C-alpha positions as a Python dict, from the first residue, in 0.01 Angstrom:
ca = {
    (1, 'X'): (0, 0, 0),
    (2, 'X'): (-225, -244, 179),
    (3, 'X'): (48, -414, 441),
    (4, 'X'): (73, -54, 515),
    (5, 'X'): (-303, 67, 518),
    (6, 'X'): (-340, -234, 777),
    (7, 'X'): (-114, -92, 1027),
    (8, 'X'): (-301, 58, 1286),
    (9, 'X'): (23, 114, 1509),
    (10, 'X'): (42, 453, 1349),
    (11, 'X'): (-286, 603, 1469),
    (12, 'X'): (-208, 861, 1747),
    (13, 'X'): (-343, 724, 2120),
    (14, 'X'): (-642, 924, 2143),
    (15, 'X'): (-764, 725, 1829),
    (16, 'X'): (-708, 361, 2025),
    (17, 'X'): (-857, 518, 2321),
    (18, 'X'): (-1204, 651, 2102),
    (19, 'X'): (-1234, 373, 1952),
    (20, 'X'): (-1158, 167, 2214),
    (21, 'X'): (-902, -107, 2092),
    (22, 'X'): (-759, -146, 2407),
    (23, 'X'): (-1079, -223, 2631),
    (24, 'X'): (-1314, -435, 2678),
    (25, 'X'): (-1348, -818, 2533),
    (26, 'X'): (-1134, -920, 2292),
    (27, 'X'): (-1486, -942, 2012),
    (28, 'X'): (-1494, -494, 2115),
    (29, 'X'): (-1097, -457, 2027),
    (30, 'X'): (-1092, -672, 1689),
    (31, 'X'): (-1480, -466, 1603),
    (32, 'X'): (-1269, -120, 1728),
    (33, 'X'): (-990, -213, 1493),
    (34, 'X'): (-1213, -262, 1203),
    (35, 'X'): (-1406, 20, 1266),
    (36, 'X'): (-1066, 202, 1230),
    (37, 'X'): (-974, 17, 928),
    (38, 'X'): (-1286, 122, 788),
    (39, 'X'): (-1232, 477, 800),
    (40, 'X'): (-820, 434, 660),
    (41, 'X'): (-1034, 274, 355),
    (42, 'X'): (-1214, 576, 333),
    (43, 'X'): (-946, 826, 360),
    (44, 'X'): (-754, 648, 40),
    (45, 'X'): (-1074, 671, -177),
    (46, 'X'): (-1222, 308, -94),
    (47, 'X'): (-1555, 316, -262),
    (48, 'X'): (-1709, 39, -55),
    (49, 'X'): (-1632, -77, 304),
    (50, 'X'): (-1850, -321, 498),
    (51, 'X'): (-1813, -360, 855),
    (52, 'X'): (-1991, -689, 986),
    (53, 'X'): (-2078, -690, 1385),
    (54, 'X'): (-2197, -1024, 1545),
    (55, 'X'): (-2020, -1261, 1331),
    (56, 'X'): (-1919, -1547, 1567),
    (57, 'X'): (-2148, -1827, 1565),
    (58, 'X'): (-1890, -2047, 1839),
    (59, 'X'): (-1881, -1825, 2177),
    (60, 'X'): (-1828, -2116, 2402),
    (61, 'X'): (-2043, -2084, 2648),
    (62, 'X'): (-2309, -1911, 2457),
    (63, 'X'): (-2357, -1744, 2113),
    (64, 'X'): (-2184, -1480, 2051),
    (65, 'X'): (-2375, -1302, 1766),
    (66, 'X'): (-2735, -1120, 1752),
    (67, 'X'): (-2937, -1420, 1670),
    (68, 'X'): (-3045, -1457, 2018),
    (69, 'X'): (-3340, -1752, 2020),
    (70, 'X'): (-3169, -1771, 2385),
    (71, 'X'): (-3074, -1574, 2654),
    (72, 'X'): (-3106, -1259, 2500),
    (73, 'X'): (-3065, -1050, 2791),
    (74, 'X'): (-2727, -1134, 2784),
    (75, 'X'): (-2598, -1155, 2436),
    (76, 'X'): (-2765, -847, 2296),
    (77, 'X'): (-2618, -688, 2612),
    (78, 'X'): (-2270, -834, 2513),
    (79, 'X'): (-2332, -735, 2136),
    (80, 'X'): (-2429, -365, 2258),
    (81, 'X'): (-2106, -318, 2422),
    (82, 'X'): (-1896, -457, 2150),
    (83, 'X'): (-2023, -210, 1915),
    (84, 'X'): (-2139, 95, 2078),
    (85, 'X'): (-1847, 250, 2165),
    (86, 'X'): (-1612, 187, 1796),
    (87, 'X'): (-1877, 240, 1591),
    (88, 'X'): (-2030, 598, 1746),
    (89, 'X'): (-1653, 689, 1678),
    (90, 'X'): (-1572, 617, 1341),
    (91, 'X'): (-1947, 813, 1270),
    (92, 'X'): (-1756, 1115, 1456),
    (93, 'X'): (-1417, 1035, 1348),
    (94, 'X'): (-1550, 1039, 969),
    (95, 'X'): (-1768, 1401, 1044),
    (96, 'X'): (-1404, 1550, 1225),
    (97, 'X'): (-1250, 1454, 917),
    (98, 'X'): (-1535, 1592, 691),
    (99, 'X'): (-1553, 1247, 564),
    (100, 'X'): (-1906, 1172, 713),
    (101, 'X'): (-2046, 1499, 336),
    (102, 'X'): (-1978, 1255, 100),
    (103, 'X'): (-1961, 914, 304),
    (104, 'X'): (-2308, 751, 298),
    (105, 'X'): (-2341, 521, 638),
    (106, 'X'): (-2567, 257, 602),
    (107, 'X'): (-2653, 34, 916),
    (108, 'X'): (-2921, -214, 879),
    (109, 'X'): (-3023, -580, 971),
    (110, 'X'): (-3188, -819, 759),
    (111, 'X'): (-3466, -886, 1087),
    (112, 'X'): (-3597, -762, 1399),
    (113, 'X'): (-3700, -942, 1717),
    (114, 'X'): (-4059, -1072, 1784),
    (115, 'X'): (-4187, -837, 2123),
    (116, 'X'): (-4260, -1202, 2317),
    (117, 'X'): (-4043, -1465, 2390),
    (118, 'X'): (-3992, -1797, 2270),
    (119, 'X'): (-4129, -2094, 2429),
    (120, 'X'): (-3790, -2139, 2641),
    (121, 'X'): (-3835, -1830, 2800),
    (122, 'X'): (-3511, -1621, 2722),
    (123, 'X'): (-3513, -1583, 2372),
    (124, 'X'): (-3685, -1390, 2076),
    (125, 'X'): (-3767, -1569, 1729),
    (126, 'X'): (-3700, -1383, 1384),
    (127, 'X'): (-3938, -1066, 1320),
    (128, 'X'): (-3928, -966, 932),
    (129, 'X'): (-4232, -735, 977),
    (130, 'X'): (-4089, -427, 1188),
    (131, 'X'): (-3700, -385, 1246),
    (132, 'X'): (-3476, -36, 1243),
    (133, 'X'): (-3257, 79, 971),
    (134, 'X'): (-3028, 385, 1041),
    (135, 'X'): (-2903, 611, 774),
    (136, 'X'): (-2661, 865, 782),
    (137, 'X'): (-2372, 1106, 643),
    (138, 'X'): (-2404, 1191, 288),
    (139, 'X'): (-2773, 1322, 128),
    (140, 'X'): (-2962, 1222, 474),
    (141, 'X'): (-3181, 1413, 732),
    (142, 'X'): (-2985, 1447, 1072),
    (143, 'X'): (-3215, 1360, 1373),
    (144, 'X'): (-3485, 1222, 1198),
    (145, 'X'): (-3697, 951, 1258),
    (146, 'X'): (-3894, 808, 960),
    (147, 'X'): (-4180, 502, 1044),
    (148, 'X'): (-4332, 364, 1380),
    (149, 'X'): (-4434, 39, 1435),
    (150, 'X'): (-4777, -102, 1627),
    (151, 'X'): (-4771, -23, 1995),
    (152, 'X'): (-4654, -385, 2081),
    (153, 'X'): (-4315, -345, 1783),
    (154, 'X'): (-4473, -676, 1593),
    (155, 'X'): (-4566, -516, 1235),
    (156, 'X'): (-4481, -164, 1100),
    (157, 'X'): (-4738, 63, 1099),
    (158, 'X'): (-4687, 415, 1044),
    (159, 'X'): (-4501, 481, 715),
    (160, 'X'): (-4400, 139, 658),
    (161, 'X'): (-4105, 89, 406),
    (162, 'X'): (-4028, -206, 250),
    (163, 'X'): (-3649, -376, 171),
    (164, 'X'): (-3683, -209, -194),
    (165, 'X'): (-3766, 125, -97),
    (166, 'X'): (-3465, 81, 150),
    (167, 'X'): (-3265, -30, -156),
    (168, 'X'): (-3369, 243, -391),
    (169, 'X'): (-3289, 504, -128),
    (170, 'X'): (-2937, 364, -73),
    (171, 'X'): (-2881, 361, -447),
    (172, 'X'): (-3069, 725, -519),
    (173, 'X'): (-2783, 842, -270),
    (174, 'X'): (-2538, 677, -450),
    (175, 'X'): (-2631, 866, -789),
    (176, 'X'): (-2782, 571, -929),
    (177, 'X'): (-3161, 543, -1067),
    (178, 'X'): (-3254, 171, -895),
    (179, 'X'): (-3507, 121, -1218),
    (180, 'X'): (-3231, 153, -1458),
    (181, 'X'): (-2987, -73, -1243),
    (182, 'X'): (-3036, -389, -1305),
    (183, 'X'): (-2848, -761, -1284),
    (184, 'X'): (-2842, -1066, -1452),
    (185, 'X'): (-2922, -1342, -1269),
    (186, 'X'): (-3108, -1671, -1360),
    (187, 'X'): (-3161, -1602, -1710),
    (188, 'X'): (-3320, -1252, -1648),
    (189, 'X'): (-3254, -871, -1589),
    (190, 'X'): (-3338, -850, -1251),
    (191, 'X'): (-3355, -509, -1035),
    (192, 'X'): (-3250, -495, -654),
    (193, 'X'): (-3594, -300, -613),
    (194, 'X'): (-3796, -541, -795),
    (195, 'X'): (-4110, -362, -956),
    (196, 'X'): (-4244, -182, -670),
    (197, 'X'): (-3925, -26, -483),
    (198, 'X'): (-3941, 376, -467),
    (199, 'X'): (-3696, 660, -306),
    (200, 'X'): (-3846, 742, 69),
    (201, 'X'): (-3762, 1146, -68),
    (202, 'X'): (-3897, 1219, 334),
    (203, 'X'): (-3539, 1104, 466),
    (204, 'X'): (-3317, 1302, 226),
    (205, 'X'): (-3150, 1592, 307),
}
């Protein structure tokens, strides 16, 4: 079954061309594939699919991936375009399907970008204090807009939510209580929400 899940010749043309596996770089068609991928896994019952944009440290001539301590004009500009277009379609693909009820899409980033540049001039250093996290499909709000950050996007300050209560949200949506989850790890029980993660109940559904 999974030579044949991995066969994307069988998706009808309006599929490639929403998607876009036939434009752009060739970073947007391998993303567009995946993105396509992603949803076959999901059709066949797939309880966990992770879709990884940005993950080419080489690039040749520049970096190809969202760390951008350089020139990030131009590489978040090249990153937008590779996954704009695939992923807005397997978000619409999924909801066509009626997928997107009991699909939970999760897109986040482990940091944001400082609002100044770096001493060179074209780049942006790591920001853990204030990045985006988008939610959506199963159990979520649609339209909705949860937290602000200060008016110069350096620290959250309206609503500010912390990794954990991102964490205990995902897994509340899931069905699962994030204080009775826990893991071993290091000789101790350990929780992904440590002892201060809670549901943020203002983004569900």
């Amino acid at each position: 079954s999974v030579p044949e899940m991995m066969d994307l010749s069988g998706e009808p043309d309006f599929i490639h061309s929403e998607y876009g596996t036939q434009d752009g770089t060739d970073l947007k068609q391998a993303y567009a594939k995946n993105c396509i991928l992603a949803r076959r896994l999901v059709e066949k019952g797939v309880r966990v699919v992770q879709l990884f944009n940005g993950s080419d440290p080489s690039g040749g001539n520049g970096i190809t991936n969202w760390d951008s301590h350089s020139d990030i004009l131009k590489t978040h500009a090249m990153q937008a375009e590779i996954m704009d277009q695939p992923t807005a379609a397997l978000i619409r693909d999924l909801k066509r399907r009626g997928l997107l009820e009991h699909t939970l899409v999760v897109w986040c980033t482990e940091f944001g970008r400082m609002p100044f540049l770096q001493s060179n001039g074209t780049g942006r250093d790591h920001n853990p204090d204030t990045f985006t996290c988008m939610l959506a499909g199963a159990g979520v709000k649609q339209g909705f807009s949860y937290g602000e950050s200060d008016e110069f996007g350096y620290k959250a300050a309206v609503n500010p939510v912390e990794v954990y209560d991102f964490n205990a949200t995902i897994l509340h949506l899931l069905g699962l209580d994030h204080e009775r989850l826990s893991y071993y790890h290091n000789g101790l029980e350990r929780r992904l929400t440590n002892v201060h993660g809670h549901v943020i109940n203002e983004v569900l559904a």
